[in-house]
mmCIF file of C-alpha atoms in Angstrom:
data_model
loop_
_atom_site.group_PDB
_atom_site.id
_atom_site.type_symbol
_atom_site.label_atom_id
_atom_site.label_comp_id
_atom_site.label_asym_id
_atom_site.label_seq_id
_atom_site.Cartn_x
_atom_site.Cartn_y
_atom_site.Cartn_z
ATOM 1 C CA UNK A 1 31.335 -91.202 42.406
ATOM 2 C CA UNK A 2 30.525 -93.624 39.642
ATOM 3 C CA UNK A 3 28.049 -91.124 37.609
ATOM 4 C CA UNK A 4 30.376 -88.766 38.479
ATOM 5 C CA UNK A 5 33.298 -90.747 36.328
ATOM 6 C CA UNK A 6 30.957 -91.826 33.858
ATOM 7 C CA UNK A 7 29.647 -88.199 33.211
ATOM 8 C CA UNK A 8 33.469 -87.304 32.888
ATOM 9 C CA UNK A 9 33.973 -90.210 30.550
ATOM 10 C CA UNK A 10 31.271 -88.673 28.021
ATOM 11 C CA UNK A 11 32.709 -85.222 27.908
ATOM 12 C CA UNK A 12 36.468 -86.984 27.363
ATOM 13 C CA UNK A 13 34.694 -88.770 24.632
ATOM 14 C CA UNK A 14 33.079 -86.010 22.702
ATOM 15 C CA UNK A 15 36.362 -83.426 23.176
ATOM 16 C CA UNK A 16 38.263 -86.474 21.113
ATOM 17 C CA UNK A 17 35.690 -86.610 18.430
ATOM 18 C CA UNK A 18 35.177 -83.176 18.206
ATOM 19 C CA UNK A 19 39.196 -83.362 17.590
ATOM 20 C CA UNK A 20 38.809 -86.387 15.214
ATOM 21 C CA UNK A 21 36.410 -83.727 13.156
ATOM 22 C CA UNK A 22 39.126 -80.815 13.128
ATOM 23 C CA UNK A 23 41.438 -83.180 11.665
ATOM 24 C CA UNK A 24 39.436 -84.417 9.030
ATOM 25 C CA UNK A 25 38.564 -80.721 7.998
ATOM 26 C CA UNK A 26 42.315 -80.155 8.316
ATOM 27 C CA UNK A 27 43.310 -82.674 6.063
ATOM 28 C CA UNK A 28 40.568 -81.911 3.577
ATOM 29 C CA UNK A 29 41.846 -78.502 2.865
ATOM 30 C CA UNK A 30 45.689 -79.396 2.623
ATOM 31 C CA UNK A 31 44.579 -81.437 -0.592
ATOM 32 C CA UNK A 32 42.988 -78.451 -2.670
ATOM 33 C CA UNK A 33 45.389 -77.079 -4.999
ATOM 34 C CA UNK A 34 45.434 -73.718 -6.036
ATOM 35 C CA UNK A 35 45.091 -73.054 -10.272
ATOM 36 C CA UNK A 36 48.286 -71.853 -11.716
ATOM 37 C CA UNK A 37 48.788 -67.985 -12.674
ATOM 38 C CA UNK A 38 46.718 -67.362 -15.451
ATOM 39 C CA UNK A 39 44.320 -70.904 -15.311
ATOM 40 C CA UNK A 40 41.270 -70.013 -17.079
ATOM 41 C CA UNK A 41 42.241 -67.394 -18.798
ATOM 42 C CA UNK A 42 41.985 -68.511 -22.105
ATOM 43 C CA UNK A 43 38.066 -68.283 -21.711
ATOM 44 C CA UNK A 44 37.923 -64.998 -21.583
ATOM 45 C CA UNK A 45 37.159 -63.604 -25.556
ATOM 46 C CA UNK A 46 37.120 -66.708 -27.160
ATOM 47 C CA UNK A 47 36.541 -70.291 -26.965
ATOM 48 C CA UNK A 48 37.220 -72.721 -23.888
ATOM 49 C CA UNK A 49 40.347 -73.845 -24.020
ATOM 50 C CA UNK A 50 40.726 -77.534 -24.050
ATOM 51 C CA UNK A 51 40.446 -78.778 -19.972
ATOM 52 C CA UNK A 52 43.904 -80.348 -20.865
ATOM 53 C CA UNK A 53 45.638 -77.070 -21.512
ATOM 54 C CA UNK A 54 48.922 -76.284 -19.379
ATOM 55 C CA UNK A 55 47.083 -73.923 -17.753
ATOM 56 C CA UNK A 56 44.888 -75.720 -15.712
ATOM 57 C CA UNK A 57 47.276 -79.009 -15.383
ATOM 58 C CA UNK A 58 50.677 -79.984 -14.005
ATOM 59 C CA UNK A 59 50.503 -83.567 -15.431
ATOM 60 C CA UNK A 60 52.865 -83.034 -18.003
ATOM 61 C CA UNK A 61 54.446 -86.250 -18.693
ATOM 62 C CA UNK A 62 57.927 -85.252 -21.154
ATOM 63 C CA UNK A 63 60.111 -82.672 -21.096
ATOM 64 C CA UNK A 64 62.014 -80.704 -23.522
ATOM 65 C CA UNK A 65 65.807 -81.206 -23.539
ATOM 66 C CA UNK A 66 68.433 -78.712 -22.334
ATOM 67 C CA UNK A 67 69.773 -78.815 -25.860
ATOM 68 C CA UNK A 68 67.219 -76.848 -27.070
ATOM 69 C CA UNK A 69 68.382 -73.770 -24.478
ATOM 70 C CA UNK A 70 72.006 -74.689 -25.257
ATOM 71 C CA UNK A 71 71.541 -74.875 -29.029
ATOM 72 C CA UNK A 72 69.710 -71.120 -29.306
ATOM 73 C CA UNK A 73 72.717 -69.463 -27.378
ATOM 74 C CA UNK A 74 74.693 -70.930 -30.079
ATOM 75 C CA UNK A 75 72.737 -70.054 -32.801
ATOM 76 C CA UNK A 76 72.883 -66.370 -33.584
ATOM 77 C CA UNK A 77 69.574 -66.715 -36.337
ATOM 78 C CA UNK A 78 67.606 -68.477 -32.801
ATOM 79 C CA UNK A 79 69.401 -65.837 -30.504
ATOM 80 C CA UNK A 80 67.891 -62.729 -32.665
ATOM 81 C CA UNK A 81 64.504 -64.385 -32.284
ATOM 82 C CA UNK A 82 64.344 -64.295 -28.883
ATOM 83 C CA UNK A 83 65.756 -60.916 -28.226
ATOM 84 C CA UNK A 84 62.555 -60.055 -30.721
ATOM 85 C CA UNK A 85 60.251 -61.892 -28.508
ATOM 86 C CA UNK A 86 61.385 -60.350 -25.562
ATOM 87 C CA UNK A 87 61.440 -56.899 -26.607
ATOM 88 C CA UNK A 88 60.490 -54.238 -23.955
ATOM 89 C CA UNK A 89 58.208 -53.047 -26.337
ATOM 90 C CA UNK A 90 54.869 -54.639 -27.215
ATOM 91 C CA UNK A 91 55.710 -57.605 -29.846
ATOM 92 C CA UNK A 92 53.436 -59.192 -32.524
ATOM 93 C CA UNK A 93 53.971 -62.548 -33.671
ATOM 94 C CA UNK A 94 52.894 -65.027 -36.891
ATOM 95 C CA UNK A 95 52.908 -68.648 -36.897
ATOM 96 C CA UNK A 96 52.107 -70.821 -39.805
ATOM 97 C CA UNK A 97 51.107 -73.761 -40.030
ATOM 98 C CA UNK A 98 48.911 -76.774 -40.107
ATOM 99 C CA UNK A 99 47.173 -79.331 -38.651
ATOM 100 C CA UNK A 100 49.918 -79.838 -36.216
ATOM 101 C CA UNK A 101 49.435 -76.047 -35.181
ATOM 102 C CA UNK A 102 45.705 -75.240 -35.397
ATOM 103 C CA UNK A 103 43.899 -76.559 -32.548
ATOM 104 C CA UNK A 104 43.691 -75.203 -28.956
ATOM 105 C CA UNK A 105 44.965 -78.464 -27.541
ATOM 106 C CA UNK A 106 48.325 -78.310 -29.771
ATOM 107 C CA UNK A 107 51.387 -76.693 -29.197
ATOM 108 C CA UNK A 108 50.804 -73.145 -30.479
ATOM 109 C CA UNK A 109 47.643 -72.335 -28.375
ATOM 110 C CA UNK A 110 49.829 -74.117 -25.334
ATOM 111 C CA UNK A 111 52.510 -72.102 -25.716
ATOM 112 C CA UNK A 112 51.031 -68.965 -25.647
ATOM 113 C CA UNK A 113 49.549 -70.391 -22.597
ATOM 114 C CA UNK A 114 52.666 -70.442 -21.193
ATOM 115 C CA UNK A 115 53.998 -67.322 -22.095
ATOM 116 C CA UNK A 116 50.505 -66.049 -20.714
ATOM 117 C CA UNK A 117 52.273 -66.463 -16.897
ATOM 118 C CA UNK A 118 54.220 -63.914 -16.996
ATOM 119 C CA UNK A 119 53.411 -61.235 -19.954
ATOM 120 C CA UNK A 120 49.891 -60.186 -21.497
ATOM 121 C CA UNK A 121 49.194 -62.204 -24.045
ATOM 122 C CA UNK A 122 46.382 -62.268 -26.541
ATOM 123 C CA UNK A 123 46.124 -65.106 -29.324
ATOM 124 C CA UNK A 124 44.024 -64.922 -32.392
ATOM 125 C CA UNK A 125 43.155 -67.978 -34.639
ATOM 126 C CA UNK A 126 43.100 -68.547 -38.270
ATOM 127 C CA UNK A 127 39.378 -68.950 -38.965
ATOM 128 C CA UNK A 128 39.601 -72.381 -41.213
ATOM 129 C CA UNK A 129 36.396 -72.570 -42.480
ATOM 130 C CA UNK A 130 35.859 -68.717 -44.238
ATOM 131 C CA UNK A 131 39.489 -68.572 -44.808
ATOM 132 C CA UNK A 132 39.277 -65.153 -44.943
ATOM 133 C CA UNK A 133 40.023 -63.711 -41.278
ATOM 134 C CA UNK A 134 40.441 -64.934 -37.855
ATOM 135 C CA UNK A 135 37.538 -65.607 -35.163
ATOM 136 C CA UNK A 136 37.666 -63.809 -32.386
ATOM 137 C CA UNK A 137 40.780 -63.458 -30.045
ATOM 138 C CA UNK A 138 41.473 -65.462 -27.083
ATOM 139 C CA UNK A 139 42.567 -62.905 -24.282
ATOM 140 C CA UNK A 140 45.173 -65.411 -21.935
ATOM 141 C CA UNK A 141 46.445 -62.610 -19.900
ATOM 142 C CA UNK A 142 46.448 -58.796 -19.513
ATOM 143 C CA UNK A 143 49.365 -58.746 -16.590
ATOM 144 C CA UNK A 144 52.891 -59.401 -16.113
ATOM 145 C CA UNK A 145 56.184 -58.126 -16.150
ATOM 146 C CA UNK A 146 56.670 -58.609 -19.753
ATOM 147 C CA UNK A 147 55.771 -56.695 -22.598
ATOM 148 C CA UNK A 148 52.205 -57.413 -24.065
ATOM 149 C CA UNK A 149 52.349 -60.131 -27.104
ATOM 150 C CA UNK A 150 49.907 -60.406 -29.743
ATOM 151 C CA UNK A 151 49.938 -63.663 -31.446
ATOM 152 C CA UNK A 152 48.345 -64.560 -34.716
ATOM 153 C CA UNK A 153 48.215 -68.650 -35.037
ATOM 154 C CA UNK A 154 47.743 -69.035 -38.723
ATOM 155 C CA UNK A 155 47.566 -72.560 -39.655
ATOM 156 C CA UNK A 156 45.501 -74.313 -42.137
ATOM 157 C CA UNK A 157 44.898 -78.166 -41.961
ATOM 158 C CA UNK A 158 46.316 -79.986 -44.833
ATOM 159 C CA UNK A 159 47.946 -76.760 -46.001
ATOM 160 C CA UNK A 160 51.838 -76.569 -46.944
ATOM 161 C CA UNK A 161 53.953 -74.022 -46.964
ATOM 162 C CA UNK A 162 52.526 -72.454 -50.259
ATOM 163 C CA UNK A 163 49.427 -71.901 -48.925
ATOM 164 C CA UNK A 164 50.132 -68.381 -46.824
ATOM 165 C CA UNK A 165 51.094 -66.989 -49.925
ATOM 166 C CA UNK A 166 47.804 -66.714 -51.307
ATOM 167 C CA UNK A 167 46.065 -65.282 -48.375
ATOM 168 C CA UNK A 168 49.529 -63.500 -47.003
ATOM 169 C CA UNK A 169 47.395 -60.237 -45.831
ATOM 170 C CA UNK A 170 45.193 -62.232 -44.378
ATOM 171 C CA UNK A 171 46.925 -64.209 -42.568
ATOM 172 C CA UNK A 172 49.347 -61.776 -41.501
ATOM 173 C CA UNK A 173 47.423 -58.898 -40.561
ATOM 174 C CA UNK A 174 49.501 -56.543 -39.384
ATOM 175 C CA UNK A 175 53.423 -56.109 -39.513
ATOM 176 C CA UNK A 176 55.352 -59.402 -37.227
ATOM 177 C CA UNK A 177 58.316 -58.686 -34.917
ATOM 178 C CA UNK A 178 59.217 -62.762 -35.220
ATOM 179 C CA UNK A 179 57.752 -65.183 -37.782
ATOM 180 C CA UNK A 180 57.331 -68.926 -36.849
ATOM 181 C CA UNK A 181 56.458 -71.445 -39.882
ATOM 182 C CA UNK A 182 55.156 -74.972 -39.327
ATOM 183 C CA UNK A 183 54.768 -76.771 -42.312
ATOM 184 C CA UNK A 184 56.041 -80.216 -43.720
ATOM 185 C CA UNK A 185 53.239 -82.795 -43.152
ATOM 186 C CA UNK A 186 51.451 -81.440 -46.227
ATOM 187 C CA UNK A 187 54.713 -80.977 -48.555
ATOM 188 C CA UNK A 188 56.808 -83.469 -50.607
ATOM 189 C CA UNK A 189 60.867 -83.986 -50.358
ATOM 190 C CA UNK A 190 60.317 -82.484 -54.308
ATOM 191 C CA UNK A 191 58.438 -79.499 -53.480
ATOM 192 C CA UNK A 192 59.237 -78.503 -49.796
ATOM 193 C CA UNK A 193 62.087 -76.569 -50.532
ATOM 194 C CA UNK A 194 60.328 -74.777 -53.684
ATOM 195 C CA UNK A 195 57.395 -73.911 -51.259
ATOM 196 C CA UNK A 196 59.497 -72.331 -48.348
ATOM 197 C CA UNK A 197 61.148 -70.550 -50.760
ATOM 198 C CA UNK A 198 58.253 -68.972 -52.378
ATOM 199 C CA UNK A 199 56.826 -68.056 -48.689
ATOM 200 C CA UNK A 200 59.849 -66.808 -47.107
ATOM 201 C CA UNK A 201 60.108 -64.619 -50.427
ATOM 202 C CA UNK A 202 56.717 -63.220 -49.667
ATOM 203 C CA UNK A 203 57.279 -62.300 -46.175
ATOM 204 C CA UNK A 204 60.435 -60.321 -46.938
ATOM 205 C CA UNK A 205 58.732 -58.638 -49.530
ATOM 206 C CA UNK A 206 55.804 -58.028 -47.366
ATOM 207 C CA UNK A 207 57.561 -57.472 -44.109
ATOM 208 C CA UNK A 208 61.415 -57.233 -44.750
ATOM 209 C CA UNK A 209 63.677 -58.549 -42.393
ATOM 210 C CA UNK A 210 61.727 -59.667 -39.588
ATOM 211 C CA UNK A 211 63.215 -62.705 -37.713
ATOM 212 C CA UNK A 212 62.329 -66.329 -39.555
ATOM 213 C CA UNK A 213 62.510 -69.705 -37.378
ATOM 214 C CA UNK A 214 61.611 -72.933 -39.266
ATOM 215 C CA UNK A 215 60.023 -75.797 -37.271
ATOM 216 C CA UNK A 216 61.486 -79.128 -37.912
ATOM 217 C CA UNK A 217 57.966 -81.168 -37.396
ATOM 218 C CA UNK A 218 58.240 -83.972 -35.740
ATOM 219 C CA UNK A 219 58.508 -87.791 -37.355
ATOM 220 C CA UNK A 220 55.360 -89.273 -38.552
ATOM 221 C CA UNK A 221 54.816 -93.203 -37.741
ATOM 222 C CA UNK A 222 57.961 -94.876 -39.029
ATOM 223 C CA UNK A 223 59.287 -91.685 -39.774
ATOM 224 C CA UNK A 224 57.713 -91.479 -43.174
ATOM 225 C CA UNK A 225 58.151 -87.524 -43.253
ATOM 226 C CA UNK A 226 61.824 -87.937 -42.867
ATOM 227 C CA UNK A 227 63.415 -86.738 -46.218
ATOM 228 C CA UNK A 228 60.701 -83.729 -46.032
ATOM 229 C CA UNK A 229 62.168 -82.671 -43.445
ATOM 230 C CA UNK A 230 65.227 -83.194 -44.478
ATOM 231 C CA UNK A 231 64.823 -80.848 -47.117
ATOM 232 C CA UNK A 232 63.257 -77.990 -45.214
ATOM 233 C CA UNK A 233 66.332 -78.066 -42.507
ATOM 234 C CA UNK A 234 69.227 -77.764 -45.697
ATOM 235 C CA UNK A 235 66.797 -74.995 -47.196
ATOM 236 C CA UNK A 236 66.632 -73.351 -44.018
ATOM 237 C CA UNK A 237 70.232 -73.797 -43.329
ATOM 238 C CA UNK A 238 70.918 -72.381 -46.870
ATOM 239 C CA UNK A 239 68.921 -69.374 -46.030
ATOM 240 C CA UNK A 240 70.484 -68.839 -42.686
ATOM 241 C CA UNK A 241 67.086 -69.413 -41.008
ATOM 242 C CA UNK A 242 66.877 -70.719 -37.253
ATOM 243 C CA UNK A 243 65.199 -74.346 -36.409
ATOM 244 C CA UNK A 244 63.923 -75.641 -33.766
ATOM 245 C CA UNK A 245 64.255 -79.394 -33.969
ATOM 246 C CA UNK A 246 60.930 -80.907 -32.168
ATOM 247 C CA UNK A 247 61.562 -84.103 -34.227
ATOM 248 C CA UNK A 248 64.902 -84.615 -32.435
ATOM 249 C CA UNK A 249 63.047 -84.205 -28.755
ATOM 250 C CA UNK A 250 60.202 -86.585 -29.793
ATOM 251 C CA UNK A 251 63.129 -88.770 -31.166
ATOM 252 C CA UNK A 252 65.094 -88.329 -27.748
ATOM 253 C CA UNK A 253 61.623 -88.864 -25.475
ATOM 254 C CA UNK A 254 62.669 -92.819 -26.317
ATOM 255 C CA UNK A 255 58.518 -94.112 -27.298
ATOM 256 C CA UNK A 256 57.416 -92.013 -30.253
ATOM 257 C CA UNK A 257 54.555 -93.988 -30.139
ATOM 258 C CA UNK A 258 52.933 -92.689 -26.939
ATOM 259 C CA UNK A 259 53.316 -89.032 -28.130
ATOM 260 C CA UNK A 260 51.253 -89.571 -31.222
ATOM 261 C CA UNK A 261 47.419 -90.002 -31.937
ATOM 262 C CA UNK A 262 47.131 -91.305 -35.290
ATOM 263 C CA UNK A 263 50.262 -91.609 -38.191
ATOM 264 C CA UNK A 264 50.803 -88.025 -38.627
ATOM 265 C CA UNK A 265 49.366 -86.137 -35.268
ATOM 266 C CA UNK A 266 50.790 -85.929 -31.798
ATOM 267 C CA UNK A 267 48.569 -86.582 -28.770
ATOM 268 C CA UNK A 268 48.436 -84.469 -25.753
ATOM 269 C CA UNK A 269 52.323 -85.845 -24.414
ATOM 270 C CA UNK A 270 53.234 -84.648 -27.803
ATOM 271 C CA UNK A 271 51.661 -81.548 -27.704
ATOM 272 C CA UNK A 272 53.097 -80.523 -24.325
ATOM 273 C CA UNK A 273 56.449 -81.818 -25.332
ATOM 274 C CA UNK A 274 56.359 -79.650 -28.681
ATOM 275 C CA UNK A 275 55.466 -76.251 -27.050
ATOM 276 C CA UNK A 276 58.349 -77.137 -23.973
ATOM 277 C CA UNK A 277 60.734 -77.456 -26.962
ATOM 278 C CA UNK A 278 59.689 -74.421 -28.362
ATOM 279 C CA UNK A 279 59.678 -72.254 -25.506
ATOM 280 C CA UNK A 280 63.155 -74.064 -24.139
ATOM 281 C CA UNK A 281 64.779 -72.970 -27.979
ATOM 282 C CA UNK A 282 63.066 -69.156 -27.625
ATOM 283 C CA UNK A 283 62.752 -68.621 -23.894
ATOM 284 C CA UNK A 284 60.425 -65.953 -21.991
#
């Protein structure tokens, strides 16, 4: 009767650690998250995109502020921008810029990202070194509901907003639906207005009256770029132009410090927080 209880003892034993193994299996597999539509996506025709793209991450730390929703339904120059970027029909669009606009990590290349979930989206950048083309595309998506977007990000480090000018077929290959320019680091409060002017001048001329939004960068350490951009919102005001105030949602994130990387650059916070205010002021 003993061996009998000890023999049923040992089976009782292994059923509970043969339990104690399910369990650990179990638990195991409720902790693997699934990628976000779209997560790797960006590798296919082009570079790797940065590991800290949107795409691949949910540990976005700031958010863009309602206003930036609230202030485009207000703003009939922001409101004719987005109907152009979410046109049933397939859209192309320009950005300008620089250094703030270039890399894979910043806000353009994020955005697109973004916009990636839920339309096709293929994003080309400026080749900085030849300055004379783009290298090759970055394919982000070919599904979604939304119509297919083709997006040329044409920024220049340490350029202003002259620069385009001189290259303006090259940089702008091919007629935009919805023009985005990104300059202000590079400019002075004497010639930032003058330099807008002459660029916005080109595009009409080149491309008549496609849909302009100016991007009110956001403040440098101490704010240093502050009359800049100063002048480029009255110029843009003057020329009924849309903005899209980033330097009022880094202002409103409360530590401007922790978005930057350096004086003039934002950091990866900064980087997610610019393309949220971006895509909260044009929508998808």
């Amino acid at each position: 009767m003993t061996r009998r209880l000890q023999d049923l003892g040992l089976v009782l034993l292994a059923a509970a650690a043969a339990g104690l193994v399910f369990l650990a299996f179990s638990n195991v597999g409720d902790g693997v998250q699934s990628l976000p539509p779209g997560a790797g996506a960006s590798h296919i025709g082009g570079a790797p995109a940065s590991p800290t793209d949107p795409a691949d991450t949910d540990q976005a730390t700031t958010a863009a502020p309602d206003s930036a929703r609230e202030t485009s339904s207000a703003d009939p120059a922001l409101a004719e921008a987005r109907e152009a970027l979410a046109s049933a029909d397939p859209v192309v669009m320009s950005v300008l810029g620089d250094s703030t606009s270039n890399a894979r990590q910043e806000w353009v290349h994020r955005w697109a990202l973004e916009l990636s979930r839920d339309r096709p989206v293929t994003i080309s950048h400026w080749d900085e070194a030849a300055q004379s083309g783009f290298v090759p595309p970055d394919v982000l998506s070919e599904e979604g509901e939304g119509s297919p977007l083709t997006i040329w990000s044409g920024s220049q480090s340490g350029a202003n907003a002259a620069y385009p000018v001189q290259v303006l077929s090259l940089i702008v290959p091919e007629p935009p639906d919805l023009v985005l320019l990104n300059f202000g680091h590079d400019d002075s409060s004497e010639s930032a207005a003058q330099n807008f002017a002459m660029l916005l001048d080109a595009v009409r001329e080149g491309y008549g009256d496609v849909p302009v939004v100016v991007v009110l960068q956001q403040p440098q350490v101490d704010d240093a770029n502050a009359d800049v951009r100063d002048q480029v919102r009255t110029w843009a005001e003057s020329k009924g132009l849309a903005t899209i105030d980033v330097a009022q949602a880094f202002r409103d994130s409360g530590d401007l410090a922790a978005l930057l990387q350096d004086d003039v650059h934002p950091n990866d916070a900064g980087s997610r927080l610019w393309a949220d205010t971006v895509d909260q002021a044009l929508g998808r």
